[in-house]
Coordinates of C-alpha atoms in Angstrom, one line a residue:
X22 CA 5.3 67.1 18.4
X23 CA 7.3 69.4 16.1
X24 CA 5.8 72.5 17.6
X25 CA 2.2 71.4 16.8
X26 CA -0.5 71.6 19.4
X27 CA -2.2 68.4 20.6
X28 CA -5.2 69.2 18.5
X29 CA -3.1 69.9 15.5
X30 CA -1.1 66.7 15.9
X31 CA -4.3 64.7 16.3
X32 CA -5.7 66.3 13.1
X33 CA -2.4 65.4 11.3
X34 CA -2.5 61.8 12.4
X35 CA -6.1 61.4 11.5
X36 CA -5.5 62.9 8.1
X37 CA -2.6 60.6 7.5
X38 CA -4.6 57.5 8.5
X39 CA -7.6 58.6 6.4
X40 CA -5.4 59.2 3.4
X41 CA -4.8 55.5 3.0
X42 CA -6.9 53.1 0.9
X43 CA -10.4 53.5 2.3
X44 CA -12.3 50.6 3.9
X45 CA -14.8 50.7 1.0
X46 CA -12.1 49.4 -1.3
X47 CA -11.3 45.9 -0.2
X48 CA -8.3 43.8 -1.1
X49 CA -9.0 40.4 0.5
X50 CA -5.7 39.4 2.1
X51 CA -4.2 39.2 5.5
X52 CA -0.5 39.3 4.7
X53 CA -0.1 43.1 5.2
X54 CA -1.7 43.3 8.6
X55 CA 0.1 40.1 9.6
X56 CA 3.5 41.7 8.6
X57 CA 2.8 44.7 10.8
X58 CA 1.6 42.7 13.8
X59 CA 4.6 40.4 13.5
X60 CA 6.9 43.5 13.6
X61 CA 5.0 44.7 16.7
X62 CA 5.5 41.4 18.5
X63 CA 1.9 40.0 17.9
X64 CA 0.0 42.2 20.3
X65 CA -3.2 40.4 19.4
X66 CA -2.0 37.4 21.4
X67 CA -2.0 39.4 24.6
X68 CA -5.7 39.2 25.4
X69 CA -8.7 37.0 25.0
X70 CA -11.2 37.8 22.2
X71 CA -14.9 37.7 21.4
X72 CA -15.1 38.1 17.6
X73 CA -18.3 39.4 16.1
X74 CA -19.4 39.1 12.4
X75 CA -22.7 39.1 10.6
X76 CA -24.6 41.3 8.2
X77 CA -26.8 43.3 10.6
X78 CA -26.5 44.1 14.3
X79 CA -22.8 43.6 14.8
X80 CA -22.1 47.0 16.4
X81 CA -25.1 46.9 18.8
X82 CA -24.3 43.3 19.8
X83 CA -20.6 44.2 20.4
X84 CA -21.6 47.1 22.6
X85 CA -23.9 44.8 24.7
X86 CA -21.2 42.2 25.0
X87 CA -18.7 44.9 26.1
X88 CA -21.2 46.2 28.8
X89 CA -21.8 42.7 30.1
X90 CA -18.2 41.8 30.3
X91 CA -17.3 45.0 32.1
X92 CA -20.2 44.4 34.5
X93 CA -18.3 41.2 35.5
X94 CA -15.3 43.2 36.5
X95 CA -13.2 42.7 33.4
X96 CA -11.2 45.4 31.6
X97 CA -12.5 45.4 28.0
X98 CA -11.3 46.7 24.7
X99 CA -13.8 47.2 21.9
X100 CA -13.1 47.6 18.2
X101 CA -16.0 48.4 16.0
X102 CA -16.7 50.1 12.6
X103 CA -17.6 52.3 10.9
X104 CA -17.6 55.4 13.1
X105 CA -20.4 58.0 13.3
X106 CA -18.5 61.1 14.3
X107 CA -14.9 60.5 15.2
X108 CA -12.5 57.7 14.3
X109 CA -11.6 57.3 17.9
X110 CA -15.1 55.7 18.5
X111 CA -13.6 52.6 16.9
X112 CA -11.1 52.0 19.6
X113 CA -12.7 51.8 23.1
X114 CA -11.3 50.9 26.5
X115 CA -13.4 50.7 29.6
X116 CA -16.4 51.9 27.7
X117 CA -14.8 55.1 26.4
X118 CA -13.2 56.0 23.1
X119 CA -9.4 56.5 23.5
X120 CA -8.4 60.1 24.0
X121 CA -6.8 62.2 21.3
X122 CA -3.5 61.9 23.2
X123 CA -3.7 58.1 23.4
X124 CA -4.7 57.9 19.8
X125 CA -1.7 59.9 18.7
X126 CA 0.6 58.0 21.0
X127 CA -0.6 54.7 19.6
X128 CA 0.0 55.9 16.0
X129 CA 3.5 57.3 16.8
X130 CA 4.5 54.1 18.6
X131 CA 3.7 51.9 15.5
X132 CA 4.6 54.4 12.7
X133 CA 8.2 53.1 12.2
X134 CA 6.8 49.6 11.9
X135 CA 4.1 50.7 9.5
X136 CA 6.7 52.1 7.2
X137 CA 8.6 48.8 7.4
X138 CA 5.4 46.8 6.6
X139 CA 4.5 49.1 3.8
X140 CA 8.0 48.6 2.3
X141 CA 7.8 44.8 2.7
X142 CA 4.6 44.4 0.7
X143 CA 3.5 45.2 -2.8
X144 CA 1.0 47.8 -1.5
X145 CA 0.8 49.9 1.7
X146 CA -1.5 49.0 4.5
X147 CA -5.1 50.2 4.1
X148 CA -6.9 52.6 6.5
X149 CA -8.7 49.6 8.1
X150 CA -5.6 47.4 8.3
X151 CA -3.7 50.2 10.0
X152 CA -6.4 51.0 12.5
X153 CA -6.9 47.3 13.3
X154 CA -3.3 47.0 14.2
X155 CA -3.5 50.2 16.3
X156 CA -6.4 48.8 18.2
X157 CA -4.7 45.5 19.0
X158 CA -1.6 47.5 20.1
X159 CA -3.6 49.7 22.4
X160 CA -5.4 46.7 23.9
X161 CA -2.2 44.9 24.6
X162 CA -0.5 48.0 26.0
X163 CA -3.4 48.9 28.3
X164 CA -3.7 45.9 28.9
X165 CA -7.2 44.6 28.6
X166 CA -8.5 41.2 29.8
X167 CA -10.7 40.7 26.7
X168 CA -11.3 42.5 23.4
X169 CA -14.6 42.5 21.7
X170 CA -13.7 42.8 18.0
X171 CA -16.2 43.5 15.2
X172 CA -15.4 42.3 11.7
X173 CA -15.2 45.0 9.1
X174 CA -16.6 42.9 6.2
X175 CA -16.9 39.2 5.7
X176 CA -14.8 37.3 8.1
X177 CA -12.3 34.9 6.7
X178 CA -10.0 37.5 5.1
X179 CA -11.0 40.5 7.2
X180 CA -8.1 42.3 8.7
X181 CA -9.4 41.6 12.2
X182 CA -9.2 37.8 11.6
X183 CA -5.6 37.4 12.9
X184 CA -6.9 36.4 16.3
X185 CA -8.1 33.1 17.6
X186 CA -11.2 34.0 19.5
X187 CA -12.6 32.2 22.5
X188 CA -16.1 33.0 21.2
X189 CA -17.2 33.7 17.7
X190 CA -20.5 35.5 17.3
X191 CA -22.5 35.5 14.0
X192 CA -25.3 38.0 14.0
X193 CA -28.1 37.7 11.3
X194 CA -26.8 37.1 7.8
X195 CA -28.3 38.7 4.7
X196 CA -27.3 39.8 1.3
X197 CA -25.0 42.9 1.3
X198 CA -21.6 44.0 0.0
X199 CA -22.0 41.8 -3.1
X200 CA -19.2 43.7 -4.9
X201 CA -16.8 42.0 -2.5
X202 CA -18.8 39.1 -1.0
X203 CA -20.7 36.3 -2.7
X204 CA -24.3 37.0 -3.7
X205 CA -25.8 34.0 -2.0
X206 CA -26.5 33.4 1.7
X207 CA -24.4 30.2 1.5
X208 CA -21.5 32.0 0.1
X209 CA -21.7 34.9 2.5
X210 CA -22.0 32.4 5.4
X211 CA -18.9 30.6 4.3
X212 CA -16.9 33.9 4.4
X213 CA -18.3 34.8 7.9
X214 CA -17.7 31.3 9.2
X215 CA -13.9 32.0 8.8
X216 CA -13.8 33.6 12.3
X217 CA -14.9 30.3 14.0
X218 CA -11.7 28.7 15.2
X219 CA -10.9 25.2 16.7
X220 CA -12.0 24.7 20.3
X221 CA -14.0 27.9 20.3
X222 CA -17.7 28.5 20.9
X223 CA -19.8 29.7 18.0
X224 CA -22.8 31.7 19.1
X225 CA -25.2 32.0 16.2
X226 CA -28.1 34.4 16.0
X227 CA -31.3 33.2 14.2
X228 CA -30.2 32.6 10.6
X229 CA -31.8 31.8 7.3
X230 CA -31.6 28.0 6.9
X231 CA -28.9 28.0 4.1
X232 CA -26.6 30.2 6.2
X233 CA -27.3 28.2 9.4
X234 CA -26.3 25.0 7.6
X235 CA -23.0 26.4 6.4
X236 CA -22.1 27.8 9.8
X237 CA -22.9 24.7 11.8
X238 CA -21.0 22.5 9.3
X239 CA -18.0 24.7 9.5
X240 CA -18.1 24.7 13.3
X241 CA -18.2 20.9 13.3
X242 CA -15.3 20.7 10.8
X243 CA -13.0 22.8 13.1
X244 CA -14.2 21.3 16.3
X245 CA -16.1 24.3 17.7
X246 CA -19.1 24.0 19.9
X247 CA -22.3 25.7 18.7
X248 CA -25.0 27.7 20.5
X249 CA -28.0 28.7 18.4
X250 CA -30.6 31.3 19.0
X251 CA -34.0 29.7 19.1
X252 CA -32.6 26.3 20.3
X253 CA -30.0 26.7 23.0
X254 CA -30.9 30.3 23.9
X255 CA -33.3 33.1 22.8
X256 CA -35.8 35.7 23.7
X257 CA -38.8 34.2 25.6
X258 CA -40.9 37.4 26.1
X259 CA -40.8 41.0 25.0
X260 CA -43.0 44.0 25.7
X261 CA -42.7 47.7 24.6
X262 CA -41.7 50.0 27.4
X263 CA -41.1 53.7 27.7
X264 CA -37.7 54.4 26.2
X265 CA -37.2 50.9 25.0
X266 CA -38.5 47.4 25.8
X267 CA -38.8 44.8 28.6
X268 CA -37.2 41.5 27.6
X269 CA -36.9 38.0 29.1
X270 CA -34.1 35.8 27.8
X271 CA -33.4 32.1 28.2
X272 CA -29.6 31.9 28.3
X273 CA -27.1 29.0 28.0
X274 CA -26.7 28.8 31.8
X275 CA -29.7 30.6 33.2
X276 CA -32.8 32.6 32.7
X277 CA -33.0 36.4 32.8
X278 CA -36.4 38.1 33.5
X279 CA -37.6 41.6 33.3
X280 CA -34.5 43.1 31.6
X281 CA -35.0 46.7 30.5
X282 CA -33.3 47.3 27.2
X283 CA -33.2 51.0 26.2
X284 CA -33.2 50.2 22.5
X285 CA -36.1 49.7 20.1
X286 CA -37.2 46.8 18.0
X287 CA -37.3 43.0 18.1
X288 CA -33.9 42.9 16.4
X289 CA -32.3 44.6 19.4
X290 CA -33.9 42.1 21.8
X291 CA -32.4 39.3 19.6
X292 CA -29.0 41.1 19.8
X293 CA -29.3 41.2 23.6
X294 CA -30.0 37.4 23.7
X295 CA -27.0 36.8 21.5
X296 CA -24.8 39.1 23.7
X297 CA -25.9 37.3 26.9
X298 CA -25.1 33.9 25.3
X299 CA -21.8 35.1 24.1
X300 CA -20.8 36.2 27.6
X301 CA -22.1 33.0 29.1
X302 CA -20.0 31.0 26.7
X303 CA -17.0 33.2 27.4
X304 CA -17.4 32.9 31.2
X305 CA -17.7 29.1 30.9
X306 CA -14.2 28.9 29.4
X307 CA -12.4 31.2 31.8
X308 CA -10.8 30.8 35.2
X309 CA -14.0 32.1 36.9
X310 CA -16.3 29.7 35.0
X311 CA -20.0 29.9 36.1
X312 CA -23.3 31.5 35.2
X313 CA -24.1 35.2 35.1
X314 CA -25.8 37.0 37.9
X315 CA -29.2 38.1 36.6
X316 CA -29.0 41.4 38.5
X317 CA -25.6 42.2 36.9
X318 CA -27.0 41.4 33.4
X319 CA -30.0 43.6 34.1
X320 CA -27.9 46.5 35.2
X321 CA -25.5 46.2 32.3
X322 CA -28.2 46.1 29.6
X323 CA -30.2 48.9 31.1
X324 CA -27.2 51.3 30.5
X325 CA -26.5 50.2 26.9
X326 CA -26.8 52.6 24.1
X327 CA -26.1 52.2 20.3
X328 CA -25.6 55.6 18.7
X329 CA -27.1 56.0 15.2
X330 CA -29.3 52.9 15.7
X331 CA -32.9 54.1 16.2
X332 CA -31.4 57.1 18.1
X333 CA -33.7 59.9 19.0
X334 CA -31.5 62.9 18.2
X335 CA -34.2 65.7 18.6
X336 CA -37.6 66.1 20.1
X337 CA -40.5 68.4 19.0
X338 CA -40.7 67.0 16.5
X339 CA -39.0 63.7 17.1
X340 CA -36.1 63.1 14.7
X341 CA -34.7 59.6 14.7
X342 CA -31.3 58.7 13.1
X343 CA -30.9 55.1 12.0
X344 CA -28.0 53.4 10.2
X345 CA -30.0 50.8 8.3
X346 CA -28.2 50.3 4.9
X347 CA -29.5 47.1 3.4
X348 CA -33.0 45.6 2.9
X349 CA -33.0 43.3 6.0
X350 CA -31.8 46.2 8.2
X351 CA -34.4 48.6 6.8
X352 CA -37.1 46.0 7.3
X353 CA -36.1 45.7 11.0
X354 CA -36.0 49.5 11.3
X355 CA -39.5 50.0 9.8
X356 CA -40.9 47.3 12.1
X357 CA -39.2 49.0 15.2
X358 CA -40.5 52.4 14.3
X359 CA -44.1 51.1 13.8
X360 CA -44.0 49.3 17.1
X361 CA -42.3 51.9 19.3
X362 CA -43.7 55.2 18.1
X363 CA -47.2 56.5 17.4
X364 CA -46.6 59.2 14.8
X365 CA -49.6 60.8 13.1
X366 CA -47.3 61.9 10.4
X367 CA -43.8 60.5 9.6
X368 CA -41.4 61.9 6.9
X369 CA -38.3 60.1 5.9
X370 CA -34.9 61.7 5.0
X371 CA -32.9 59.2 3.0
X372 CA -29.4 59.1 1.5
X373 CA -28.0 55.8 0.3
X374 CA -24.7 54.7 -1.1
X375 CA -24.7 54.2 -4.9
X376 CA -23.4 50.6 -4.6
X377 CA -26.3 49.4 -2.5
X378 CA -29.6 47.7 -3.3
X379 CA -31.4 51.0 -3.4
X380 CA -34.9 49.7 -4.3
X381 CA -34.6 47.0 -1.6
X382 CA -33.8 49.6 1.0
X383 CA -36.6 52.0 0.0
X384 CA -39.4 49.4 -0.3
X385 CA -39.8 48.6 3.5
X386 CA -40.2 52.4 4.0
X387 CA -43.1 52.9 1.6
X388 CA -45.9 51.7 4.0
X389 CA -44.3 53.6 6.9
X390 CA -43.6 57.1 5.5
X391 CA -46.1 59.8 4.5
X392 CA -43.5 61.5 2.5
X393 CA -39.8 61.0 1.7
X394 CA -37.1 63.6 1.2
X395 CA -34.1 62.2 -0.8
X396 CA -30.7 63.8 -0.5
X397 CA -27.0 62.9 -0.3
X398 CA -24.7 62.3 2.7
X399 CA -21.1 63.4 3.1
X400 CA -19.6 60.4 1.4
X401 CA -18.4 60.6 -2.2
X402 CA -20.1 57.2 -2.6
X403 CA -23.5 58.7 -1.9
X404 CA -26.1 58.3 -4.7
X405 CA -26.9 61.5 -6.4
X406 CA -30.3 62.9 -5.2
X407 CA -31.7 63.1 -8.7
X408 CA -31.1 59.4 -9.3
X409 CA -32.4 58.5 -5.9
X410 CA -35.4 60.6 -6.5
X411 CA -36.2 58.8 -9.7
X412 CA -35.9 55.4 -8.0
X413 CA -38.0 56.6 -5.0
X414 CA -40.8 57.9 -7.3
X415 CA -41.2 54.4 -8.8
X416 CA -41.9 53.1 -5.3
X417 CA -43.7 56.1 -3.5
X418 CA -45.2 57.9 -6.5
X419 CA -44.2 61.4 -7.6
X420 CA -46.4 63.2 -5.1
X421 CA -44.7 61.8 -2.0
X422 CA -41.1 62.4 -3.0
X423 CA -39.1 65.6 -2.4
X424 CA -35.5 66.3 -3.2
X425 CA -32.9 68.4 -1.4
X426 CA -29.2 68.9 -2.4
X427 CA -27.8 68.6 1.2
X428 CA -28.7 66.7 4.3
X429 CA -29.2 69.8 6.5
X430 CA -31.7 71.2 3.9
X431 CA -33.4 67.8 3.7
X432 CA -33.9 67.6 7.5
X433 CA -35.3 71.2 7.6
X434 CA -37.7 70.4 4.8
X435 CA -38.7 67.1 6.4
X436 CA -39.4 68.8 9.8
X437 CA -41.7 71.3 8.0
X438 CA -43.5 68.6 6.1
X439 CA -43.9 66.4 9.2
X440 CA -45.4 69.3 11.2
X441 CA -48.0 70.2 8.6
X442 CA -51.4 69.4 9.9
X443 CA -50.3 67.4 12.9
X444 CA -51.1 67.9 16.6
X445 CA -48.3 68.6 19.1
X446 CA -46.2 65.5 19.5
X447 CA -47.5 63.7 16.5
X448 CA -44.8 64.6 13.9
X449 CA -41.7 62.5 13.3
X450 CA -38.7 62.4 11.0
X451 CA -36.7 59.3 10.2
X452 CA -33.2 60.0 8.8
X453 CA -31.7 56.7 7.4
X454 CA -30.2 54.8 4.5
X455 CA -26.6 54.6 5.6
X456 CA -24.3 54.6 8.6
X457 CA -22.8 57.8 7.1
X458 CA -26.3 59.4 6.8
X459 CA -27.0 58.6 10.4
X460 CA -23.6 59.9 11.5
X461 CA -24.1 63.1 9.6
X462 CA -27.5 63.6 11.2
X463 CA -26.1 63.1 14.7
X464 CA -23.3 65.5 13.8
X465 CA -25.8 68.2 12.5
X466 CA -28.2 67.9 15.4
X467 CA -25.9 67.1 18.3
X468 CA -22.6 68.6 17.5
X469 CA -19.2 67.3 16.2
X470 CA -18.2 65.3 19.2
X471 CA -14.5 66.1 19.0

């Protein structure tokens, strides 16, 4: 420890990892992470895997799969990205982020091999590559029975794609990350199809037809079985309930009625159906093959949360933090807010990354919001408020757009605007536009979490 306290050493390790090439700068190759994992003895081969890709809903679906697997008595590792408050959120065992001590131990264990891998390649491992290897090492060392692994971006060349998953899950595909991915649904689907491996099961959420055709064709080419939402499984009924929704699902091996899901929106019900099908497919390939107990499914889903996804982070007035960061995601968020809440006045706080489809993200909010406060989040990639304001004025009109230099100021302003002329309980604030924006809001209103 070199005399450093545990907190200081954790801060040093985190800073060292974060100083590497960020995950927003993609170099599509697998050789660096493979070099490191080979030096570590291929820890990713030490457990079974459910691999999750898609454009929207990956993290929520991964969290549901994790909960369902743990409810079946399995020890589960979960690797997701990005994080909201602490990088440790990305590496989860038994439903809890690894401790600071375990995080430091994992880094210290692999550090000599990281240096060797850096020296053996023409560029050092990136932040995401290093963290992926750390996660696989933690899961192998624990050991876990199964890891639920979320793709960072794409699929075929994503650093996580050094595993051969039993089940490959593809959540809804849309247009996003076009600076690194193709700008067509077919092209994006081809990249994401890369996680579907021979003799696996591909569980596909409802997809646009061009994407569905690519995914099904790839599965046939590699000899994977396919389960499709809307055909082999899906949501059969859904009703709004206090604190979430009541859902019925037709699964691959059974039916599940009166499931309480403490998450808002039709998209989350779809994610739940995909998660159930994924766990059914996983169970069918294991030693304990068989259907799922509906009571266990209900219990697991009733305890699921998805931080930063339609998360109520304050009441009086209600402040919701949501990570929607592309047009399809924002459309789903707007529909969920309209369905689940009855605000007499709703004000938005929006900060968006400069490389995103800003107009496409703002447009679904226009019918929903009475006013919008534009600002920036803590990322250097955040669009400047003045530029965001100009774009917002084209959609909302000048009278409905306000500007604040910082997110905390923007939230304060939005709260005041929302409460103007509303009865008690009728005011609402929606903070959205980016995962970083949602994370910053959670941090401001609930504390740092470290």
